[in-house]
Short mmCIF file of C-alpha atoms and ligand atoms in Angstrom, two decimals:
data_model
loop_
_atom_site.label_atom_id
_atom_site.label_comp_id
_atom_site.label_asym_id
_atom_site.label_seq_id
_atom_site.Cartn_x
_atom_site.Cartn_y
_atom_site.Cartn_z
CA MET Q 16 0.00 0.00 0.00
CA LYS Q 17 0.94 3.65 -0.49
CA VAL Q 18 1.19 5.65 2.73
CA LEU Q 19 1.27 9.42 3.25
CA VAL Q 20 2.69 10.85 6.49
CA ILE Q 21 1.77 14.45 7.35
CA GLY Q 22 4.43 16.38 9.26
CA GLY Q 23 8.14 17.08 9.16
CA GLY Q 24 9.70 16.56 12.58
CA GLY Q 25 11.60 13.85 14.44
CA ARG Q 26 8.40 11.99 15.27
CA GLU Q 27 7.47 11.84 11.59
CA HIS Q 28 10.98 10.74 10.60
CA ALA Q 29 10.66 7.83 13.04
CA LEU Q 30 7.16 6.94 11.75
CA VAL Q 31 8.35 6.95 8.15
CA TRP Q 32 11.57 5.06 8.98
CA ARG Q 33 9.51 2.29 10.59
CA LEU Q 34 6.93 2.21 7.78
CA ARG Q 35 9.81 1.74 5.33
CA LYS Q 36 10.53 -1.58 7.06
CA SER Q 37 6.92 -2.77 6.87
CA PRO Q 38 6.37 -5.47 4.25
CA SER Q 39 2.87 -4.10 3.53
CA VAL Q 40 4.16 -0.66 2.50
CA THR Q 41 5.25 -0.20 -1.13
CA LYS Q 42 5.45 3.59 -1.43
CA LEU Q 43 5.93 6.41 1.08
CA TYR Q 44 5.11 10.10 0.78
CA ALA Q 45 5.57 12.86 3.32
CA ILE Q 46 4.22 16.43 3.42
CA PRO Q 47 6.33 18.44 4.05
CA GLY Q 48 8.94 15.97 5.38
CA ASN Q 49 12.52 17.03 6.07
CA PRO Q 50 16.01 16.03 4.80
CA GLY Q 51 16.05 12.92 7.02
CA ILE Q 52 12.60 11.84 5.87
CA ALA Q 53 13.64 12.48 2.25
CA SER Q 54 16.10 9.58 2.51
CA VAL Q 55 13.19 7.14 3.02
CA ALA Q 56 10.11 8.85 1.50
CA GLU Q 57 9.14 11.13 -1.36
CA CYS Q 58 8.65 14.59 0.14
CA HIS Q 59 6.27 17.22 -1.20
CA VAL Q 60 5.85 20.85 -0.24
CA ASP Q 61 2.82 21.84 1.80
CA THR Q 62 -0.24 21.36 -0.33
CA ASP Q 63 -3.87 20.30 -0.06
CA TYR Q 64 -3.63 16.91 1.67
CA VAL Q 65 -6.90 15.50 0.34
CA GLN Q 66 -6.11 16.47 -3.23
CA PHE Q 67 -2.62 15.01 -2.96
CA ALA Q 68 -3.92 11.72 -1.53
CA LYS Q 69 -6.51 11.41 -4.30
CA ALA Q 70 -4.14 12.37 -7.11
CA THR Q 71 -1.40 9.90 -6.05
CA GLY Q 72 -3.74 7.07 -5.02
CA VAL Q 73 -2.59 7.05 -1.39
CA ASP Q 74 -4.19 4.12 0.50
CA LEU Q 75 -3.56 5.36 4.02
CA THR Q 76 -2.67 8.70 5.61
CA VAL Q 77 -1.07 9.12 9.04
CA VAL Q 78 -1.07 12.49 10.79
CA GLY Q 79 1.87 13.44 13.03
CA PRO Q 80 1.24 16.91 14.50
CA GLU Q 81 -1.75 18.10 16.53
CA ALA Q 82 -2.39 21.34 14.60
CA GLN Q 83 -3.77 19.56 11.51
CA LEU Q 84 -5.89 17.29 13.70
CA VAL Q 85 -7.41 20.20 15.58
CA ALA Q 86 -8.04 21.85 12.19
CA GLY Q 87 -10.10 18.84 11.07
CA VAL Q 88 -7.92 17.00 8.53
CA VAL Q 89 -9.39 13.63 9.61
CA ASP Q 90 -12.97 14.82 9.08
CA LYS Q 91 -12.05 16.00 5.57
CA PHE Q 92 -10.49 12.66 4.62
CA ARG Q 93 -13.39 10.65 6.06
CA ALA Q 94 -15.94 12.76 4.19
CA ARG Q 95 -14.30 11.53 0.99
CA GLY Q 96 -13.93 7.94 2.14
CA LEU Q 97 -10.13 8.12 2.44
CA PRO Q 98 -8.57 5.99 5.23
CA ILE Q 99 -6.65 8.07 7.78
CA VAL Q 100 -5.19 7.54 11.26
CA GLY Q 101 -6.13 10.30 13.69
CA PRO Q 102 -9.03 11.72 15.72
CA THR Q 103 -11.86 13.91 14.48
CA ALA Q 104 -11.61 17.63 15.22
CA ALA Q 105 -14.18 17.15 17.98
CA ASN Q 106 -11.97 14.55 19.69
CA ALA Q 107 -8.79 16.53 19.01
CA ALA Q 108 -10.23 19.10 21.46
CA LEU Q 109 -9.06 16.72 24.20
CA GLU Q 110 -5.63 18.18 23.44
CA GLY Q 111 -6.72 21.47 21.87
CA SER Q 112 -8.53 22.75 24.97
CA LYS Q 113 -7.43 22.02 28.54
CA VAL Q 114 -10.73 23.36 29.89
CA HIS Q 115 -12.70 20.96 27.69
CA SER Q 116 -10.37 18.10 28.54
CA LYS Q 117 -10.56 18.61 32.32
CA ARG Q 118 -14.37 18.95 32.27
CA PHE Q 119 -14.65 15.84 30.15
CA MET Q 120 -12.46 13.83 32.55
CA GLU Q 121 -14.50 15.06 35.50
CA ARG Q 122 -17.75 14.10 33.73
CA ILE Q 123 -16.72 10.52 32.90
CA GLY Q 124 -14.76 9.97 36.12
CA VAL Q 125 -11.20 9.69 34.81
CA PRO Q 126 -8.62 10.36 37.58
CA THR Q 127 -7.02 13.81 37.17
CA ALA Q 128 -5.83 16.65 39.45
CA ARG Q 129 -8.55 18.73 41.16
CA PHE Q 130 -9.03 21.92 39.13
CA ALA Q 131 -10.87 25.17 38.50
CA ALA Q 132 -11.47 26.59 35.01
CA VAL Q 133 -11.51 30.40 35.14
CA SER Q 134 -12.02 33.07 32.50
CA ASN Q 135 -10.59 36.24 34.07
CA GLN Q 136 -8.20 37.57 36.76
CA THR Q 137 -10.92 38.07 39.38
CA GLU Q 138 -12.19 34.51 39.07
CA ALA Q 139 -8.58 33.28 39.09
CA ARG Q 140 -7.71 35.13 42.34
CA ASP Q 141 -10.83 33.73 43.96
CA ALA Q 142 -10.05 30.19 42.83
CA LEU Q 143 -6.39 30.36 43.89
CA ARG Q 144 -7.48 30.60 47.54
CA HIS Q 145 -8.76 27.05 47.32
CA PHE Q 146 -5.42 25.57 46.22
CA ARG Q 147 -2.29 24.81 48.22
CA LEU Q 148 1.19 25.74 46.96
CA PRO Q 149 2.80 24.85 44.68
CA VAL Q 150 -0.09 25.35 42.26
CA VAL Q 151 -0.26 24.68 38.51
CA LEU Q 152 -1.61 27.17 35.95
CA LYS Q 153 -2.28 26.13 32.36
CA THR Q 154 -3.27 28.03 29.24
CA ASP Q 155 -6.37 26.57 27.60
CA GLY Q 156 -5.08 26.22 24.02
CA LEU Q 157 -2.17 24.52 22.23
CA ALA Q 158 1.17 25.83 23.53
CA ALA Q 159 3.82 23.34 22.35
CA GLY Q 160 4.49 22.22 25.92
CA LYS Q 161 5.19 25.77 27.07
CA GLY Q 162 1.78 26.86 28.42
CA VAL Q 163 2.21 25.47 31.93
CA ILE Q 164 3.46 27.40 34.98
CA ILE Q 165 4.16 25.74 38.31
CA ALA Q 166 3.98 28.54 40.88
CA GLN Q 167 5.88 27.92 44.12
CA THR Q 168 4.64 31.06 45.87
CA GLN Q 169 1.51 33.24 45.95
CA ASP Q 170 3.50 36.00 44.21
CA GLU Q 171 4.55 33.69 41.40
CA ALA Q 172 0.94 32.58 40.95
CA GLU Q 173 -0.25 36.21 40.84
CA SER Q 174 2.33 37.25 38.27
CA ALA Q 175 1.58 34.15 36.17
CA LEU Q 176 -1.98 35.44 35.88
CA SER Q 177 -0.79 38.42 33.85
CA SER Q 178 1.39 36.31 31.52
CA LEU Q 179 -1.20 33.66 30.55
CA ALA Q 180 -4.05 34.19 28.10
CA PHE Q 181 -7.49 33.39 29.58
CA PRO Q 182 -9.31 31.08 29.97
CA ILE Q 183 -6.90 29.08 32.12
CA VAL Q 184 -7.02 25.96 34.25
CA ILE Q 185 -5.75 26.15 37.83
CA GLU Q 186 -4.97 22.75 39.27
CA GLU Q 187 -3.54 20.92 42.20
CA PHE Q 188 0.17 20.01 42.00
CA LEU Q 189 0.73 16.24 41.81
CA GLU Q 190 3.87 14.40 42.83
CA GLY Q 191 5.23 11.23 41.32
CA GLU Q 192 6.89 9.87 38.23
CA GLU Q 193 5.60 10.87 34.79
CA VAL Q 194 4.82 8.22 32.18
CA SER Q 195 3.75 8.60 28.55
CA PHE Q 196 1.09 5.99 27.83
CA ILE Q 197 0.14 5.97 24.14
CA VAL Q 198 -2.68 3.84 22.73
CA LEU Q 199 -3.62 3.14 19.11
CA CYS Q 200 -7.42 3.31 18.84
CA ASP Q 201 -9.89 2.30 16.14
CA GLY Q 202 -13.09 3.82 17.53
CA LYS Q 203 -14.04 0.77 19.60
CA ARG Q 204 -10.82 -0.61 21.00
CA GLY Q 205 -7.43 0.64 22.13
CA VAL Q 206 -4.16 -1.30 21.80
CA PRO Q 207 -1.43 0.16 24.03
CA LEU Q 208 2.09 0.85 22.82
CA GLU Q 209 4.93 0.17 25.26
CA PRO Q 210 5.35 2.77 28.04
CA SER Q 211 7.89 5.56 27.66
CA GLN Q 212 9.21 8.57 29.55
CA ASP Q 213 9.95 12.03 28.21
CA HIS Q 214 12.37 14.61 29.68
CA LYS Q 215 10.62 17.97 29.43
CA ARG Q 216 13.10 20.39 31.02
CA ILE Q 217 16.08 21.74 29.11
CA PHE Q 218 18.78 20.91 31.70
CA ASP Q 219 19.98 17.78 33.51
CA GLY Q 220 18.17 16.88 36.71
CA ASP Q 221 14.90 18.35 35.35
CA GLN Q 222 16.10 21.93 35.76
CA GLY Q 223 15.35 25.01 33.67
CA PRO Q 224 12.41 25.86 31.42
CA ASN Q 225 10.08 23.36 29.76
CA THR Q 226 10.75 22.27 26.18
CA GLY Q 227 8.93 20.08 23.69
CA GLY Q 228 11.00 17.16 25.08
CA MET Q 229 14.78 16.71 25.33
CA GLY Q 230 14.87 12.93 25.12
CA ALA Q 231 12.88 9.81 25.85
CA TYR Q 232 13.32 6.15 26.51
CA SER Q 233 10.99 3.19 26.30
CA ASP Q 234 11.42 0.21 28.58
CA SER Q 235 8.82 -2.41 29.54
CA GLY Q 236 9.92 -2.07 33.19
CA ILE Q 237 8.40 1.43 33.43
CA LEU Q 238 4.99 -0.14 34.22
CA SER Q 239 4.01 -3.50 35.65
CA PRO Q 240 1.41 -5.54 33.75
CA ALA Q 241 -1.08 -4.90 36.58
CA MET Q 242 -0.53 -1.14 36.33
CA ARG Q 243 -1.03 -1.24 32.54
CA ASP Q 244 -4.34 -3.02 33.08
CA GLN Q 245 -5.39 -0.43 35.63
CA ILE Q 246 -4.58 2.42 33.23
CA MET Q 247 -6.52 0.72 30.42
CA ASP Q 248 -9.54 0.07 32.71
CA THR Q 249 -9.76 3.41 34.52
CA ILE Q 250 -8.48 5.84 31.88
CA ILE Q 251 -8.19 4.64 28.29
CA GLU Q 252 -11.26 2.46 27.88
CA PRO Q 253 -13.70 4.99 29.39
CA VAL Q 254 -12.35 7.67 27.02
CA VAL Q 255 -12.51 5.43 23.93
CA ARG Q 256 -16.08 4.39 24.84
CA ALA Q 257 -17.26 7.95 25.46
CA THR Q 258 -15.69 9.43 22.31
CA GLN Q 259 -15.34 6.53 19.84
CA PHE Q 260 -11.74 7.70 19.72
CA THR Q 261 -9.68 6.99 16.60
CA GLY Q 262 -5.93 7.52 16.19
CA PHE Q 263 -3.35 7.87 18.94
CA LEU Q 264 -4.59 8.66 22.42
CA TYR Q 265 -1.61 9.78 24.47
CA ALA Q 266 -2.20 9.96 28.21
CA GLY Q 267 0.45 11.99 30.02
CA LEU Q 268 0.26 10.35 33.45
CA MET Q 269 1.53 11.15 36.91
CA MET Q 270 2.04 7.95 38.87
CA THR Q 271 0.93 9.25 42.28
CA PRO Q 272 0.75 7.21 45.53
CA MET Q 273 -3.05 7.21 44.91
CA GLY Q 274 -2.64 5.69 41.46
CA PRO Q 275 -2.21 7.00 37.91
CA SER Q 276 -3.64 10.48 37.28
CA VAL Q 277 -3.97 12.21 33.91
CA LEU Q 278 -1.88 15.40 33.52
CA GLU Q 279 -2.94 15.86 29.93
CA PHE Q 280 -4.28 14.10 26.90
CA ASN Q 281 -2.60 14.44 23.54
CA VAL Q 282 -4.25 13.10 20.41
CA ARG Q 283 -1.13 12.03 18.53
CA MET Q 284 2.14 10.24 19.07
CA GLY Q 285 4.64 11.93 21.38
CA ASP Q 286 7.77 13.64 20.16
CA PRO Q 287 10.39 12.36 21.12
CA GLU Q 288 8.63 9.24 22.54
CA THR Q 289 7.90 7.97 19.02
CA GLN Q 290 11.62 7.67 18.24
CA PRO Q 291 12.47 4.95 20.82
CA LEU Q 292 9.05 3.30 20.37
CA MET Q 293 9.56 2.83 16.65
CA MET Q 294 12.92 1.17 17.31
CA ARG Q 295 11.21 -1.40 19.56
CA LEU Q 296 8.22 -2.21 17.34
CA GLU Q 297 8.42 -5.59 15.63
CA SER Q 298 5.06 -6.11 13.90
CA ASP Q 299 4.04 -4.63 10.53
CA TRP Q 300 3.39 -0.97 11.33
CA GLY Q 301 1.56 -0.28 8.05
CA GLU Q 302 -0.86 -3.14 8.68
CA ALA Q 303 -1.56 -2.06 12.27
CA LEU Q 304 -2.24 1.52 11.19
CA MET Q 305 -4.52 0.39 8.35
CA ALA Q 306 -6.45 -1.80 10.82
CA ALA Q 307 -6.86 1.23 13.10
CA ALA Q 308 -8.12 3.36 10.20
CA ARG Q 309 -10.59 0.63 9.14
CA GLY Q 310 -11.91 -0.04 12.64
CA ASN Q 311 -10.66 -3.61 12.91
CA LEU Q 312 -7.68 -3.52 15.29
CA THR Q 313 -6.95 -6.78 17.11
CA PRO Q 314 -5.32 -7.01 20.56
CA ASP Q 315 -2.23 -8.65 19.01
CA ALA Q 316 -1.72 -5.93 16.36
CA LEU Q 317 1.45 -4.61 18.01
CA ARG Q 318 4.43 -6.76 19.00
CA TRP Q 319 7.50 -5.35 20.72
CA SER Q 320 11.12 -6.20 21.24
CA PRO Q 321 11.93 -6.64 24.95
CA GLU Q 322 15.03 -4.51 24.32
CA PRO Q 323 14.73 -0.92 25.57
CA ALA Q 324 15.52 2.07 23.37
CA THR Q 325 16.71 5.59 24.20
CA CYS Q 326 16.54 8.86 22.24
CA VAL Q 327 18.78 11.82 23.07
CA VAL Q 328 17.63 15.10 21.53
CA MET Q 329 20.32 17.46 20.27
CA ALA Q 330 18.93 21.00 20.31
CA ALA Q 331 20.12 24.27 18.82
CA LYS Q 332 21.72 27.10 20.75
CA GLY Q 333 19.03 29.34 22.24
CA TYR Q 334 16.34 26.63 22.49
CA PRO Q 335 13.69 26.67 24.02
CA GLY Q 336 13.92 30.38 23.21
CA THR Q 337 14.69 31.48 19.65
CA PRO Q 338 17.05 28.86 18.18
CA LYS Q 339 20.17 29.73 16.19
CA THR Q 340 19.68 28.28 12.71
CA GLY Q 341 21.96 27.66 9.73
CA GLN Q 342 24.73 25.89 11.68
CA ASN Q 343 26.50 23.14 9.78
CA ILE Q 344 25.95 19.63 11.23
CA SER Q 345 28.90 17.24 10.95
CA GLY Q 346 29.35 13.57 11.79
CA LEU Q 347 25.96 12.27 10.68
CA ASP Q 348 27.62 9.71 8.40
CA ALA Q 349 29.93 8.48 11.17
CA VAL Q 350 27.02 7.04 13.18
CA SER Q 351 26.52 3.31 12.67
CA ASP Q 352 25.17 1.87 15.91
CA ALA Q 353 22.19 4.24 16.27
CA VAL Q 354 19.58 5.95 14.13
CA VAL Q 355 19.66 9.73 13.83
CA PHE Q 356 16.11 11.01 13.39
CA GLN Q 357 16.10 14.51 11.97
CA ALA Q 358 13.76 17.22 13.24
CA GLY Q 359 14.86 20.85 12.75
CA THR Q 360 17.22 20.39 9.80
CA LYS Q 361 17.52 21.76 6.28
CA ARG Q 362 19.58 20.73 3.27
CA VAL Q 363 21.82 23.43 1.80
CA GLY Q 364 23.68 21.98 -1.16
CA GLU Q 365 25.61 18.99 0.19
CA ASP Q 366 25.26 20.13 3.80
CA ILE Q 367 22.65 19.49 6.47
CA VAL Q 368 22.22 22.59 8.65
CA THR Q 369 20.18 23.41 11.75
CA ALA Q 370 16.73 24.85 11.01
CA GLY Q 371 14.79 24.61 14.28
CA GLY Q 372 14.97 24.20 18.06
CA ARG Q 373 15.12 20.45 18.37
CA VAL Q 374 17.53 19.41 15.64
CA LEU Q 375 18.20 15.66 15.96
CA GLY Q 376 16.92 12.67 17.95
CA VAL Q 377 19.77 10.21 18.29
CA THR Q 378 18.18 6.85 19.09
CA ALA Q 379 19.52 3.39 19.91
CA ARG Q 380 18.28 0.04 21.13
CA GLY Q 381 20.30 -2.07 23.55
CA VAL Q 382 20.24 -5.40 25.36
CA ASP Q 383 19.22 -3.46 28.47
CA LEU Q 384 18.42 0.17 29.27
CA LYS Q 385 22.01 1.05 30.16
CA ASP Q 386 23.26 -0.43 26.90
CA SER Q 387 20.72 1.58 24.88
CA ILE Q 388 21.71 4.78 26.73
CA ASP Q 389 25.42 4.11 26.17
CA ARG Q 390 24.88 3.46 22.47
CA ALA Q 391 22.82 6.61 22.02
CA TYR Q 392 25.45 8.77 23.75
CA ALA Q 393 28.28 7.13 21.80
CA ALA Q 394 26.50 8.25 18.63
CA VAL Q 395 25.87 11.74 20.04
CA ALA Q 396 29.63 12.04 20.60
CA GLN Q 397 30.19 11.61 16.83
CA ILE Q 398 27.95 14.55 15.91
CA HIS Q 399 28.77 18.22 16.10
CA PHE Q 400 27.19 21.61 15.43
CA GLU Q 401 28.01 24.94 16.98
CA GLY Q 402 26.09 25.70 20.18
CA MET Q 403 24.50 22.22 20.36
CA GLN Q 404 22.84 21.37 23.66
CA TYR Q 405 21.71 18.01 24.97
CA ARG Q 406 20.99 16.48 28.34
CA GLY Q 407 23.46 14.02 29.79
CA ASP Q 408 20.91 12.17 31.93
CA ILE Q 409 18.34 10.76 29.50
CA GLY Q 410 17.10 7.46 30.93
CA ALA Q 411 18.78 8.02 34.32
CA LYS Q 412 15.48 7.71 36.19
CA GLY Q 413 14.84 4.40 34.50
CA LEU Q 414 18.26 3.11 35.56
CA LYS Q 415 17.62 4.23 39.13
CA ARG Q 416 14.27 2.44 39.20
CA TYR Q 417 15.84 -0.69 37.72
CA ASN Q 418 18.71 -0.71 40.24
CA SER Q 419 16.38 -0.25 43.20
CA GLU Q 420 14.18 -3.11 41.97
CA VAL Q 421 17.24 -5.34 41.69
CA ARG Q 422 18.24 -4.38 45.25
CA ALA Q 423 14.70 -5.05 46.52
CA ARG Q 424 14.66 -8.47 44.85
CA SER Q 425 18.05 -9.46 46.23
CA SER Q 426 17.16 -8.35 49.77
CA VAL Q 427 13.98 -10.46 49.63
CA GLY Q 428 15.87 -13.46 48.19
P1 AMP A 523 1.06 19.38 30.41
O1 AMP A 523 1.25 20.20 29.15
O2 AMP A 523 -0.28 19.52 31.00
O3 AMP A 523 1.51 17.97 30.26
O4 AMP A 523 2.13 19.97 31.44
C1 AMP A 523 3.50 20.04 31.13
C2 AMP A 523 4.31 19.55 32.29
O5 AMP A 523 4.01 20.28 33.48
C3 AMP A 523 4.01 18.10 32.67
O6 AMP A 523 4.74 17.21 31.89
C4 AMP A 523 4.42 18.08 34.13
O7 AMP A 523 5.82 17.94 34.26
C5 AMP A 523 4.03 19.44 34.61
N1 AMP A 523 2.68 19.40 35.20
C6 AMP A 523 1.50 19.62 34.56
N2 AMP A 523 0.46 19.49 35.40
C7 AMP A 523 0.97 19.16 36.61
C8 AMP A 523 0.39 18.88 37.88
N3 AMP A 523 -0.92 18.93 38.09
N4 AMP A 523 1.24 18.56 38.89
C9 AMP A 523 2.56 18.52 38.70
N5 AMP A 523 3.16 18.77 37.52
C10 AMP A 523 2.39 19.10 36.47
N1 LIG A 524 6.86 14.62 24.29
C1 LIG A 524 5.68 15.28 24.70
C2 LIG A 524 4.73 15.50 23.62
O1 LIG A 524 4.87 15.03 22.51
O2 LIG A 524 3.75 16.20 23.89
#
């Protein structure tokens, strides 16, 4: 089958890279793609997606970014009978509006932090009195991971009120470990991908401002089978039932002492979570996605390697502020033991140069988590561009969890 992928970031490079290995896929297109994607798919400039799919006889379209989903690309394809993986615009509001999403969760009883939705400063000041510090303030609309403020003091909360556009959500601060739980849905059923963890802050040790994600790893040990069942029963299945959800439902979870609680829903694959996930997937990705688009997913549609994978994001100088672009990237050809997914890159003649904030996602699988981390960083060490920044501790939390489990087991035995 011929598959079109919409988008041009690291997530889409990983999706296309994996589709290329699927026996069911004969031809790959991407709009707009990027220089990395161009090595595995035919890239076309931004154009009318429906017209392009019709003109080229595309059998299946997969949407990467949220903006097109919120704008209704899935509804347009469905109206013309064209198979596509993604949610309707109505369901994309689960990500597109935090107010809608929180009210929806409250209505159907999905565990999430206690909240107040407020539409002006007066309401916000009133509501703040009912929350302990630290308190979380979130812009309603899409904000590329940058619309959340965690205020430690009353003063910080007050000044946040003047920097955020209303309406906003004020919510209780939750403590615990964060997990990205992504599920492929066909309108009736959800089939979970393996769990993964993102690293949202720019600096090591989760310091500094939030970013779109500085690295991710996927390891089965992140969640026990019992915990996965609990998440499916209390969070995913109620949402799929209530919304007939199609596409990727991404639950950003906080694993609190009271159980998993939803921080946010996204309606697409995560970036950079997709990069390690695609390296672990073993079944035919094209077939699974087509089954999702046709409404006939089976529980065994996705099979995974037990080997963990780790992605280290290399970002441009200035990110998450304005990134410095046009820097020459060297060493890409020297990497052999990892896959370099390209995000913010551009081809200039023979050179690949930086063209965005997150530039590369250097991703490797390993026999265990430590091995995958070591391989990813060995590849990172081969690559250079001026002002590059990356975290040195991607996967460290996973290693810590693993080591403490080993200690617990040996002290019991
Ligand atoms: P969101 O866009 O809602 O996922 O928020 C971005 C990041 O802010 C999350 O990944 C968390 O690290 C943090 N965050 C959001 N909501 C909360 C909360 N209620 N308690 C603690 N941290 C939060
Ligand atoms: N990595 C977080 C996200 O894709 O929203």
